[in-house]
Coordinates of C-alpha atoms in Angstrom, one line a residue:
Chain F
M304 CA -13.5 -38.3 -53.8
T305 CA -15.5 -35.4 -52.3
S306 CA -15.1 -31.7 -53.1
S307 CA -13.0 -31.1 -50.0
F308 CA -10.2 -33.2 -51.5
W309 CA -10.2 -31.2 -54.8
V310 CA -10.3 -27.9 -52.9
L311 CA -7.3 -29.0 -50.8
L312 CA -5.5 -30.3 -53.8
R313 CA -6.0 -27.1 -55.8
V314 CA -4.9 -24.9 -53.0
D315 CA -1.8 -27.0 -52.3
L316 CA -0.8 -27.2 -56.0
E317 CA -1.1 -23.4 -56.4
R318 CA 1.1 -23.0 -53.3
V319 CA 3.8 -25.4 -54.3
F320 CA 4.0 -24.4 -57.9
R321 CA 4.4 -20.8 -56.9
S322 CA 7.2 -21.5 -54.4
R323 CA 10.6 -20.1 -55.1
I324 CA 12.3 -23.4 -54.5
V325 CA 10.4 -25.0 -57.3
L326 CA 11.2 -22.1 -59.7
L327 CA 14.9 -22.4 -58.8
W328 CA 14.8 -26.1 -59.2
V329 CA 13.3 -25.8 -62.7
V330 CA 15.9 -23.3 -63.8
A331 CA 18.8 -25.2 -62.3
A332 CA 17.6 -28.6 -63.7
A333 CA 17.0 -27.1 -67.2
F334 CA 20.5 -25.5 -67.1
L335 CA 22.2 -28.8 -66.0
G336 CA 20.1 -30.7 -68.7
V337 CA 21.4 -28.3 -71.4
L338 CA 24.9 -28.7 -70.1
S339 CA 24.8 -32.5 -70.3
T340 CA 23.5 -32.4 -73.9
L341 CA 26.3 -30.0 -74.8
N342 CA 28.9 -32.2 -73.1
P343 CA 31.3 -33.4 -75.9
E344 CA 32.4 -36.4 -73.9
T345 CA 29.1 -38.1 -74.4
S346 CA 28.4 -38.6 -78.0
L347 CA 25.5 -41.1 -77.8
V348 CA 21.9 -40.5 -76.8
S349 CA 22.0 -43.3 -74.2
G350 CA 24.9 -41.6 -72.4
T351 CA 23.4 -38.1 -72.5
V352 CA 20.0 -39.2 -71.3
T353 CA 21.5 -41.4 -68.6
Q354 CA 23.5 -38.5 -67.3
G355 CA 20.5 -36.2 -67.4
L356 CA 18.2 -38.6 -65.6
S357 CA 20.8 -39.6 -63.1
F358 CA 20.8 -35.9 -61.9
F359 CA 17.3 -36.5 -60.6
I360 CA 18.4 -39.5 -58.5
S361 CA 21.6 -38.0 -57.2
I362 CA 21.2 -34.2 -57.0
W363 CA 17.5 -33.2 -57.6
S364 CA 16.4 -35.9 -55.1
L365 CA 17.6 -33.4 -52.5
V366 CA 14.9 -30.9 -53.6
V367 CA 12.3 -33.8 -53.7
V368 CA 13.3 -34.7 -50.2
G369 CA 12.7 -31.1 -49.0
L370 CA 9.4 -30.8 -50.8
S371 CA 8.0 -34.1 -49.7
A372 CA 9.3 -34.4 -46.1
S373 CA 7.9 -31.0 -45.3
A374 CA 4.5 -31.6 -46.8
V375 CA 2.6 -32.4 -43.6
S376 CA 4.9 -31.5 -40.8
E377 CA 5.4 -27.9 -41.9
E378 CA 1.7 -27.3 -41.6
K379 CA 1.5 -29.0 -38.2
G380 CA 0.3 -25.9 -36.3
E381 CA -2.4 -25.0 -38.8
I382 CA -3.7 -28.4 -39.9
A383 CA -6.2 -28.7 -37.0
D384 CA -7.1 -25.0 -36.8
S385 CA -7.6 -24.2 -40.4
V386 CA -8.4 -27.4 -42.1
L387 CA -9.4 -30.4 -40.1
S388 CA -11.7 -28.5 -37.8
K389 CA -13.7 -27.8 -40.9
S390 CA -15.7 -30.2 -43.1
V391 CA -12.8 -32.4 -44.1
K392 CA -12.0 -36.0 -43.6
R393 CA -8.6 -37.1 -42.6
H394 CA -7.8 -39.2 -45.7
E395 CA -8.9 -36.4 -47.9
Y396 CA -6.3 -34.1 -46.4
I397 CA -3.4 -36.7 -46.6
L398 CA -4.3 -37.9 -50.1
S399 CA -4.4 -34.3 -51.3
K400 CA -0.8 -34.0 -50.1
F401 CA 0.3 -37.1 -51.9
V402 CA -1.3 -36.2 -55.1
S403 CA -0.1 -32.6 -55.1
R404 CA 3.6 -33.5 -54.4
I405 CA 3.5 -36.3 -57.0
V406 CA 2.0 -34.0 -59.6
L407 CA 4.5 -31.3 -58.8
V408 CA 7.6 -33.6 -58.9
F409 CA 6.3 -35.5 -62.0
T410 CA 5.5 -32.3 -63.9
V411 CA 8.9 -30.8 -63.3
Y412 CA 10.6 -34.2 -64.1
A413 CA 8.5 -34.8 -67.2
A414 CA 9.2 -31.3 -68.5
I415 CA 13.0 -31.5 -68.0
S416 CA 13.4 -35.1 -69.0
S417 CA 11.4 -34.8 -72.2
S418 CA 13.3 -31.7 -73.2
L419 CA 16.5 -33.5 -72.5
V420 CA 15.5 -36.5 -74.6
A421 CA 14.4 -34.2 -77.5
L422 CA 17.7 -32.3 -77.4
A423 CA 19.8 -35.5 -77.1
L424 CA 17.9 -37.0 -80.1
R425 CA 18.7 -33.9 -82.1
M426 CA 22.3 -33.4 -81.1
K427 CA 23.7 -36.9 -80.4
V428 CA 24.2 -40.2 -82.2
D429 CA 21.0 -42.1 -81.7
N430 CA 21.7 -45.6 -80.3
S431 CA 18.4 -45.7 -78.4
D432 CA 15.2 -47.7 -78.7
L433 CA 12.0 -45.7 -78.5
Y434 CA 10.4 -48.0 -75.9
G435 CA 13.6 -48.2 -74.0
L436 CA 13.8 -44.4 -73.8
T437 CA 10.2 -44.3 -72.6
F438 CA 10.7 -47.0 -70.0
A439 CA 13.9 -45.3 -68.7
V440 CA 12.1 -42.0 -68.2
L441 CA 9.2 -43.8 -66.5
I442 CA 11.3 -46.0 -64.2
V443 CA 13.2 -43.0 -62.9
G444 CA 9.9 -41.2 -62.5
L445 CA 8.7 -44.2 -60.5
A446 CA 11.8 -44.0 -58.3
L447 CA 11.0 -40.3 -57.7
V448 CA 7.4 -41.1 -56.8
A449 CA 8.7 -43.7 -54.3
L450 CA 10.9 -41.0 -52.8
V451 CA 7.9 -38.5 -52.6
N452 CA 5.7 -41.1 -50.9
M453 CA 8.4 -42.1 -48.4
G454 CA 8.9 -38.4 -47.6
I455 CA 5.3 -37.7 -47.0
M456 CA 5.0 -40.8 -44.9
L457 CA 8.0 -39.7 -42.7
S458 CA 6.5 -36.2 -42.6
T459 CA 3.2 -37.7 -41.2
I460 CA 4.9 -39.9 -38.7
L461 CA 7.8 -37.9 -37.4
P462 CA 7.2 -34.9 -35.1
N463 CA 9.0 -32.2 -37.2
T464 CA 10.2 -31.3 -40.6
V465 CA 14.0 -31.5 -39.8
M466 CA 13.7 -35.0 -38.4
A467 CA 11.7 -36.1 -41.5
I468 CA 14.2 -34.6 -43.9
V469 CA 17.2 -36.2 -42.1
A470 CA 15.5 -39.6 -41.9
L471 CA 14.5 -39.4 -45.6
L472 CA 18.1 -38.4 -46.6
V473 CA 19.5 -41.3 -44.6
V474 CA 17.0 -43.8 -46.1
W475 CA 17.4 -42.6 -49.7
Y476 CA 21.2 -42.4 -49.7
A477 CA 21.4 -45.7 -47.9
M478 CA 19.2 -47.2 -50.6
T479 CA 21.3 -45.6 -53.3
L480 CA 24.8 -46.3 -52.0
L481 CA 24.6 -49.1 -49.5
F482 CA 21.9 -51.5 -50.8
P483 CA 23.9 -52.6 -53.9
L484 CA 26.7 -53.6 -51.6
V485 CA 24.4 -56.0 -49.6
D486 CA 22.7 -57.6 -52.6
L487 CA 19.6 -55.4 -52.4
D488 CA 20.0 -54.1 -56.0
F489 CA 16.3 -54.3 -56.6
L490 CA 15.6 -51.6 -54.0
S491 CA 18.5 -49.3 -55.1
P492 CA 18.2 -46.2 -57.1
G493 CA 22.0 -46.5 -57.5
S494 CA 21.7 -49.8 -59.4
L495 CA 18.9 -48.2 -61.5
M496 CA 21.4 -45.6 -62.6
T497 CA 23.9 -48.2 -63.7
R498 CA 21.2 -50.0 -65.7
L499 CA 19.9 -46.9 -67.5
P500 CA 22.2 -47.1 -70.6
N501 CA 21.0 -50.7 -71.3
I502 CA 17.3 -49.8 -70.6
I503 CA 17.6 -46.9 -73.1
Q504 CA 18.9 -49.3 -75.7
G505 CA 16.0 -51.6 -75.3
V506 CA 17.3 -54.1 -72.8
W507 CA 14.6 -55.1 -70.3
N508 CA 14.7 -58.2 -68.2
R509 CA 13.9 -59.6 -64.8
E510 CA 16.2 -57.1 -62.9
E511 CA 14.3 -54.2 -64.4
W512 CA 11.0 -55.7 -63.5
N513 CA 12.3 -56.2 -59.9
L514 CA 13.1 -52.5 -59.7
V515 CA 9.6 -51.5 -61.0
V516 CA 7.9 -53.9 -58.5
S517 CA 10.0 -52.8 -55.5
F518 CA 9.6 -49.1 -56.2
G519 CA 5.9 -49.6 -56.8
L520 CA 5.5 -51.6 -53.6
L521 CA 7.5 -49.0 -51.7
S522 CA 5.2 -46.2 -52.9
A523 CA 2.1 -48.2 -52.1
A524 CA 3.3 -49.2 -48.6
S525 CA 4.3 -45.6 -47.8
L526 CA 0.9 -44.3 -48.9
A527 CA -0.9 -47.0 -46.9
I528 CA 1.1 -46.4 -43.7
S529 CA 0.7 -42.7 -44.0
V530 CA -3.1 -42.8 -44.5
A531 CA -3.5 -45.3 -41.7
H532 CA -1.3 -43.4 -39.3
F533 CA -2.8 -40.0 -40.1
S534 CA -6.4 -41.3 -39.9
N535 CA -5.8 -42.3 -36.3
K536 CA -3.6 -39.5 -35.1
D537 CA -4.6 -37.0 -32.4
L538 CA -4.2 -33.4 -33.5
Chain E
M345 CA -32.4 -30.8 -27.2
S346 CA -28.7 -30.8 -26.5
A347 CA -26.3 -29.3 -28.9
I348 CA -23.4 -31.0 -27.1
E349 CA -23.5 -34.0 -24.9
T350 CA -20.6 -35.9 -23.5
E351 CA -20.8 -39.1 -21.5
N352 CA -17.9 -40.2 -19.3
L353 CA -15.6 -38.4 -21.6
T354 CA -12.0 -39.2 -20.8
K355 CA -8.7 -38.3 -22.5
I356 CA -5.4 -39.7 -21.3
F357 CA -2.2 -38.6 -23.2
G358 CA 0.4 -41.4 -23.5
N359 CA -0.6 -43.1 -20.3
R360 CA 0.8 -40.2 -18.4
L361 CA -1.5 -37.3 -18.3
I362 CA -5.2 -37.4 -17.6
A363 CA -6.4 -34.3 -19.3
V364 CA -10.1 -34.9 -19.2
N365 CA -11.6 -37.1 -16.5
N366 CA -15.0 -38.7 -16.9
L367 CA -16.6 -35.5 -18.1
N368 CA -20.4 -35.3 -18.5
L369 CA -21.2 -32.1 -20.2
R370 CA -24.5 -31.0 -21.7
V371 CA -24.9 -27.8 -23.6
E372 CA -28.5 -27.0 -24.5
E373 CA -29.4 -25.6 -27.9
G374 CA -29.7 -21.8 -27.8
S375 CA -27.6 -21.3 -24.7
V376 CA -24.3 -19.5 -24.4
Y377 CA -22.2 -21.8 -22.3
G378 CA -19.0 -20.7 -20.6
L379 CA -16.5 -23.5 -19.8
M380 CA -14.3 -22.0 -17.1
G381 CA -11.3 -23.4 -15.5
P382 CA -7.7 -22.5 -14.5
N383 CA -4.9 -23.0 -16.9
G384 CA -4.2 -26.7 -17.6
A385 CA -7.7 -27.7 -16.4
G386 CA -8.5 -29.5 -19.6
K387 CA -10.6 -26.8 -21.4
T388 CA -8.7 -26.9 -24.7
T389 CA -8.5 -30.7 -24.7
T390 CA -12.3 -30.8 -24.2
V391 CA -12.8 -28.5 -27.1
R392 CA -10.6 -30.6 -29.4
L393 CA -12.5 -33.7 -28.3
L394 CA -15.8 -32.0 -29.1
L395 CA -14.5 -31.2 -32.6
G396 CA -13.2 -34.7 -33.3
L397 CA -9.6 -33.6 -33.5
L398 CA -8.6 -35.9 -30.6
R399 CA -9.9 -39.4 -30.0
P400 CA -11.4 -40.0 -26.6
S401 CA -9.6 -42.6 -24.4
A402 CA -13.1 -43.5 -23.1
G403 CA -16.6 -42.1 -23.3
T404 CA -18.5 -40.5 -26.1
V405 CA -19.1 -37.1 -27.7
K406 CA -22.4 -36.3 -29.3
V407 CA -23.0 -33.1 -31.2
F408 CA -26.6 -32.5 -32.3
G409 CA -27.3 -36.1 -31.3
Q410 CA -24.7 -37.6 -33.6
H411 CA -21.4 -39.2 -32.5
M412 CA -18.4 -37.0 -33.3
T413 CA -15.4 -38.8 -34.8
F414 CA -12.3 -37.9 -36.8
N415 CA -14.2 -38.2 -40.0
S416 CA -17.4 -36.4 -39.0
A417 CA -17.0 -33.9 -41.8
N418 CA -20.8 -33.4 -42.2
L419 CA -21.2 -32.7 -38.5
R420 CA -18.4 -30.2 -38.5
R421 CA -20.2 -28.4 -41.4
R422 CA -22.6 -27.2 -38.6
I423 CA -19.9 -26.0 -36.3
G424 CA -17.8 -22.9 -36.3
Y425 CA -14.5 -23.0 -34.4
L426 CA -12.2 -20.3 -33.1
P427 CA -9.0 -21.7 -31.6
T428 CA -7.0 -19.9 -28.9
H429 CA -4.3 -18.5 -31.0
P430 CA -5.5 -19.3 -34.5
R431 CA -2.8 -20.2 -37.0
F432 CA -3.5 -19.8 -40.7
P433 CA -1.5 -20.2 -43.9
P434 CA 0.8 -17.2 -43.7
K435 CA 1.1 -16.6 -47.4
M436 CA -2.6 -16.3 -48.0
T437 CA -4.7 -13.1 -47.8
P438 CA -7.9 -13.0 -45.8
I439 CA -10.0 -13.0 -48.9
K440 CA -8.3 -16.0 -50.3
Y441 CA -8.3 -17.9 -47.0
L442 CA -12.0 -17.2 -46.4
S443 CA -12.8 -18.2 -49.9
F444 CA -10.9 -21.5 -49.4
I445 CA -12.8 -22.1 -46.2
G446 CA -16.1 -21.4 -47.9
K447 CA -15.1 -24.0 -50.6
L448 CA -14.2 -26.5 -47.9
F449 CA -17.7 -26.1 -46.5
G450 CA -19.1 -26.6 -50.0
L451 CA -20.4 -23.1 -50.4
D452 CA -21.1 -21.7 -53.9
N453 CA -19.3 -18.5 -54.9
E454 CA -22.7 -16.7 -54.9
V455 CA -23.0 -17.5 -51.2
S456 CA -19.3 -17.4 -50.3
T457 CA -18.2 -14.1 -51.8
P458 CA -20.8 -11.8 -50.3
R459 CA -20.5 -13.6 -46.9
L460 CA -16.7 -13.2 -46.7
S461 CA -16.9 -9.5 -47.6
K462 CA -19.6 -9.0 -45.0
L463 CA -17.6 -10.8 -42.4
L464 CA -14.3 -9.0 -43.2
R465 CA -16.2 -5.8 -42.8
A466 CA -17.8 -7.0 -39.5
V467 CA -14.4 -7.8 -38.0
D468 CA -12.9 -4.6 -39.4
L469 CA -10.4 -6.4 -41.7
L470 CA -11.4 -4.8 -45.0
P471 CA -8.4 -2.5 -45.1
A472 CA -6.1 -5.5 -44.6
A473 CA -8.1 -7.8 -46.9
S474 CA -5.3 -8.1 -49.5
R475 CA -2.4 -8.3 -47.0
E476 CA -0.7 -11.6 -46.3
I477 CA -2.0 -13.2 -43.0
G478 CA 1.6 -13.8 -41.9
N479 CA 2.0 -10.1 -41.3
F480 CA -1.0 -9.8 -39.1
S481 CA -1.0 -8.8 -35.4
T482 CA -2.5 -11.1 -32.8
G483 CA -5.7 -9.1 -32.7
M484 CA -6.1 -9.1 -36.4
T485 CA -5.4 -12.9 -36.5
T486 CA -8.1 -13.4 -33.8
R487 CA -10.5 -11.3 -35.8
L488 CA -9.8 -13.3 -38.9
G489 CA -10.4 -16.4 -36.8
I490 CA -13.8 -15.1 -35.8
A491 CA -14.7 -14.4 -39.4
T492 CA -13.5 -17.9 -40.3
A493 CA -15.6 -19.5 -37.5
L494 CA -18.7 -17.7 -39.0
M495 CA -18.0 -18.4 -42.6
N496 CA -20.3 -21.5 -42.7
D497 CA -23.0 -19.7 -40.8
P498 CA -22.8 -22.4 -38.1
E499 CA -25.5 -23.5 -35.7
L500 CA -22.9 -24.1 -33.0
L501 CA -19.9 -21.9 -32.3
I502 CA -17.0 -23.2 -30.2
M503 CA -14.6 -20.5 -29.1
D504 CA -11.5 -21.4 -27.2
E505 CA -10.3 -18.3 -25.2
P506 CA -11.7 -15.9 -27.8
T507 CA -10.3 -12.8 -26.0
A508 CA -6.8 -14.1 -25.6
G509 CA -4.2 -11.5 -26.8
L510 CA -6.8 -8.8 -27.6
D511 CA -6.5 -5.2 -26.5
P512 CA -9.3 -3.8 -24.4
A513 CA -11.1 -2.4 -27.4
G514 CA -10.8 -5.7 -29.3
R515 CA -11.9 -7.6 -26.2
K516 CA -15.1 -5.4 -25.8
T517 CA -16.0 -5.8 -29.5
T518 CA -15.5 -9.5 -29.4
L519 CA -17.6 -9.9 -26.3
D520 CA -20.3 -7.7 -27.8
L521 CA -20.2 -9.8 -31.0
I522 CA -20.5 -13.1 -29.0
K523 CA -23.4 -11.7 -27.1
E524 CA -25.1 -10.7 -30.3
L525 CA -24.4 -14.1 -31.9
G526 CA -25.8 -15.8 -28.8
R527 CA -29.3 -14.6 -29.8
E528 CA -29.4 -17.0 -32.7
K529 CA -26.7 -19.6 -32.2
T530 CA -25.6 -22.1 -29.5
I531 CA -22.2 -21.0 -28.3
L532 CA -19.6 -22.7 -26.1
V533 CA -16.9 -20.4 -24.9
S534 CA -13.9 -21.7 -23.0
S535 CA -12.2 -19.1 -20.9
H536 CA -10.4 -18.4 -17.7
I537 CA -11.4 -14.8 -17.7
L538 CA -14.4 -15.0 -15.4
S539 CA -15.7 -11.5 -16.0
D540 CA -16.0 -12.4 -19.7
V541 CA -18.0 -15.5 -19.0
D542 CA -20.2 -13.5 -16.6
R543 CA -20.8 -10.9 -19.2
I544 CA -21.9 -13.1 -22.1
C545 CA -23.0 -16.5 -20.9
S546 CA -26.3 -17.8 -19.8
H547 CA -24.9 -21.1 -18.5
A548 CA -21.5 -22.1 -17.2
G549 CA -19.4 -25.1 -16.3
V550 CA -16.4 -25.2 -14.1
I551 CA -13.7 -27.7 -15.0
D552 CA -10.8 -28.6 -12.7
E553 CA -8.1 -31.2 -13.3
G554 CA -10.2 -32.5 -16.3
K555 CA -13.4 -32.9 -14.2
L556 CA -16.5 -30.9 -14.4
V557 CA -17.1 -29.7 -10.8
F558 CA -20.1 -27.5 -11.7
S559 CA -22.6 -27.1 -14.5
G560 CA -25.7 -24.9 -14.5
T561 CA -27.0 -21.4 -15.1
M562 CA -25.0 -18.3 -14.2
K563 CA -27.6 -17.6 -11.6
D564 CA -26.9 -21.0 -10.0
L565 CA -23.2 -20.3 -10.1
K566 CA -23.6 -17.0 -8.3
K567 CA -25.9 -18.6 -5.7
I568 CA -22.9 -20.7 -4.6
V569 CA -21.4 -17.7 -3.0
G570 CA -24.6 -17.1 -1.0
T571 CA -24.2 -13.3 -0.8
T572 CA -24.3 -10.5 -3.2
S573 CA -21.4 -8.1 -3.1
I574 CA -20.2 -4.8 -4.6
H575 CA -16.8 -3.6 -5.2
L576 CA -16.0 0.1 -4.6
V577 CA -12.9 2.2 -5.3
L578 CA -13.1 5.4 -3.2
E579 CA -11.0 8.6 -2.8
G580 CA -11.0 10.2 0.7
D581 CA -11.1 9.1 4.3
I582 CA -12.1 5.5 3.9
D583 CA -11.6 4.5 7.5
A584 CA -14.3 6.8 8.8
F585 CA -16.6 5.5 6.1
C586 CA -15.9 1.9 7.2
T587 CA -17.0 2.7 10.8
K588 CA -20.3 4.0 9.5
L589 CA -20.8 1.0 7.2
G590 CA -21.2 -1.4 10.2
Q591 CA -24.4 0.5 11.1
I592 CA -26.2 -0.2 7.8
D593 CA -28.6 -3.1 7.9
G594 CA -28.3 -5.7 5.2
I595 CA -24.5 -5.6 5.1
V596 CA -23.0 -8.9 6.2
D597 CA -19.4 -8.1 5.8
F598 CA -16.9 -5.7 4.3
E599 CA -13.3 -6.0 3.4
K600 CA -10.8 -3.2 3.0
R601 CA -8.3 -3.9 0.2
G602 CA -5.5 -1.3 0.3
N603 CA -6.2 2.4 0.9
H604 CA -9.0 2.9 -1.7
E605 CA -10.8 -0.4 -2.3
L606 CA -13.7 -2.0 -0.5
Q607 CA -15.5 -5.2 -1.0
I608 CA -19.0 -5.1 0.6
S609 CA -21.1 -8.3 1.0
F610 CA -24.9 -8.1 1.4
N611 CA -27.2 -10.5 3.1
P612 CA -29.0 -12.1 0.2
E613 CA -32.3 -11.7 2.0
A614 CA -31.8 -7.9 2.3
A615 CA -33.3 -5.4 -0.2
I616 CA -30.1 -4.9 -2.2
A617 CA -31.2 -1.7 -4.0
A618 CA -32.2 0.0 -0.7
T619 CA -28.9 -1.1 1.0
T620 CA -26.9 0.2 -2.0
A621 CA -28.8 3.5 -1.8
E622 CA -27.9 3.8 1.9
I623 CA -24.3 3.1 1.2
M624 CA -24.3 5.9 -1.4
V625 CA -25.8 8.3 1.1
V626 CA -23.0 7.5 3.6
I627 CA -20.4 7.9 0.8
S628 CA -21.8 11.4 0.1
E629 CA -21.9 12.3 3.8
S630 CA -18.4 11.2 4.2
N631 CA -17.2 13.5 1.4
L632 CA -15.8 10.5 -0.6
E633 CA -15.4 10.4 -4.3
V634 CA -16.5 7.2 -6.1
I635 CA -13.7 6.2 -8.5
A636 CA -15.2 2.9 -9.5
F637 CA -18.3 0.8 -8.6
S638 CA -18.8 -2.8 -9.8
T639 CA -20.8 -5.9 -9.1
G640 CA -20.9 -9.5 -10.4
A641 CA -17.5 -10.3 -11.7
T642 CA -15.9 -10.8 -8.3
K643 CA -18.9 -12.9 -7.4
V644 CA -18.3 -15.3 -10.3
E645 CA -14.7 -15.3 -9.3
D646 CA -15.6 -16.1 -5.7
A647 CA -18.0 -18.9 -6.8
F648 CA -15.3 -20.3 -9.1
L649 CA -12.7 -20.3 -6.4
K650 CA -15.1 -21.8 -3.9
L651 CA -16.0 -24.6 -6.3
L652 CA -12.3 -25.3 -6.9
E653 CA -11.6 -25.3 -3.1
E654 CA -14.6 -27.6 -2.5
D655 CA -13.4 -30.0 -5.1
E656 CA -9.9 -30.1 -3.6
S657 CA -11.2 -30.6 -0.1
R658 CA -13.3 -33.6 -1.1
G659 CA -9.9 -35.4 -1.6
F660 CA -10.3 -39.1 -2.0
L661 CA -14.1 -38.8 -1.9
R662 CA -13.9 -37.6 -5.5
A663 CA -13.1 -41.2 -6.4
V664 CA -16.5 -42.4 -5.3
E665 CA -18.6 -39.4 -6.1
G666 CA -20.4 -39.0 -9.4

């Protein structure tokens, strides 16, 4: 990757990490994480961690939708003028967007989820398996990466941010709520949430692998479509 | 050698709009080329094709002898671009933005930092150097756009309507700057302000409905009108003056515009200076006061309009002409 990619990535990371929405997200997610560890109804580590991680799929996915679906479309007016008329290749620009949003979401997620796990292990009855805990955190992270990638793809393809956000919300909540009803469990963040307690206790079988593969493929396909589309797009 | 060369360049948007139509443009190195045309003629589309921001539907674009594509990052390293109404990241300050642009062009800090401070000073943005760009006026944004276009010290400058939205002082400064830059760089200026083009360009092209209807030197463009003319604004009894004008040799025609303005056309064969001197004598004898005296701009305007009219009048013949 050439220096333009790293320059674009650094500038974009600086910008997103300094945004107020990210700060609010971190504060709110930390607050909710602490609340779920203090919840007396869940006495086991698996229950507490499941609840904490589920917030990322159900509530914080809204923030991720906003951050990813606006990545390209919100810069629409200035992309050509201030970036792509310079010494920059199309794929460098779009890849910098993917990497910056994935780094942002994963950093916030990793910070909150690891704190949640540490607190739960201290305060609750430990019924977890170390590998299971690690896999649970990673698989929810993978689902979030799939969401980020789909968001950037829609942001690249659709004409404006509002359309991209609406489309992503429809897709994500359809995947979460409707896919399990039509036997598409392996594509559903909803079914992932129901499997989390078992995963945390060390249960890992074919269904879990299916989720990993489908979220991985979804991420890769979104990335490929986005790069291919943006590389051939008139600006 | 040509800095820019297009061959049968065509751009059709969505099978509906032919924005650029079989355009064969050649801009020689070292020239200041004015691309003129009415609104919607295809100037901005041409500029974006030249920069590799749009993909041609047909034809080719070559800059410095190399094909321009979406990924011609190295070629764009040699080009500075000023868009019509430049849009920049609103939260950045000019210093940060120019430093970012310098890095995109691969400039070291030792080169980038002194250059950006020199440019900010040149475009009079030093006092606003730490303000967010989002709070800038149109004029300030355009000036920042000029600094951005010069950040990589380009060999070729492409400026799309560089004086759009500027006040008279800003306009004058910008035109002076372009004129100065034209001494050492190749410049393509797209504009519909004909007096601007007349003032700064050595060569010009006229584009209409996406087609280049003229390309040549400014001198060639003015020859199209066939006569030389002056424009006068006078205070006093202009009618009496008009009767005397008819007796001066070398005047082909004159047109009274309102109560104070006169457009006087000379025979190109006549001694212009002597004829102008005679007109001045008659003005003095008629006790008129000269409020304004100008040449050139209206001539380019006339040539421009004549070219557009001729292009229209050729009608279907345009399909078989080159």
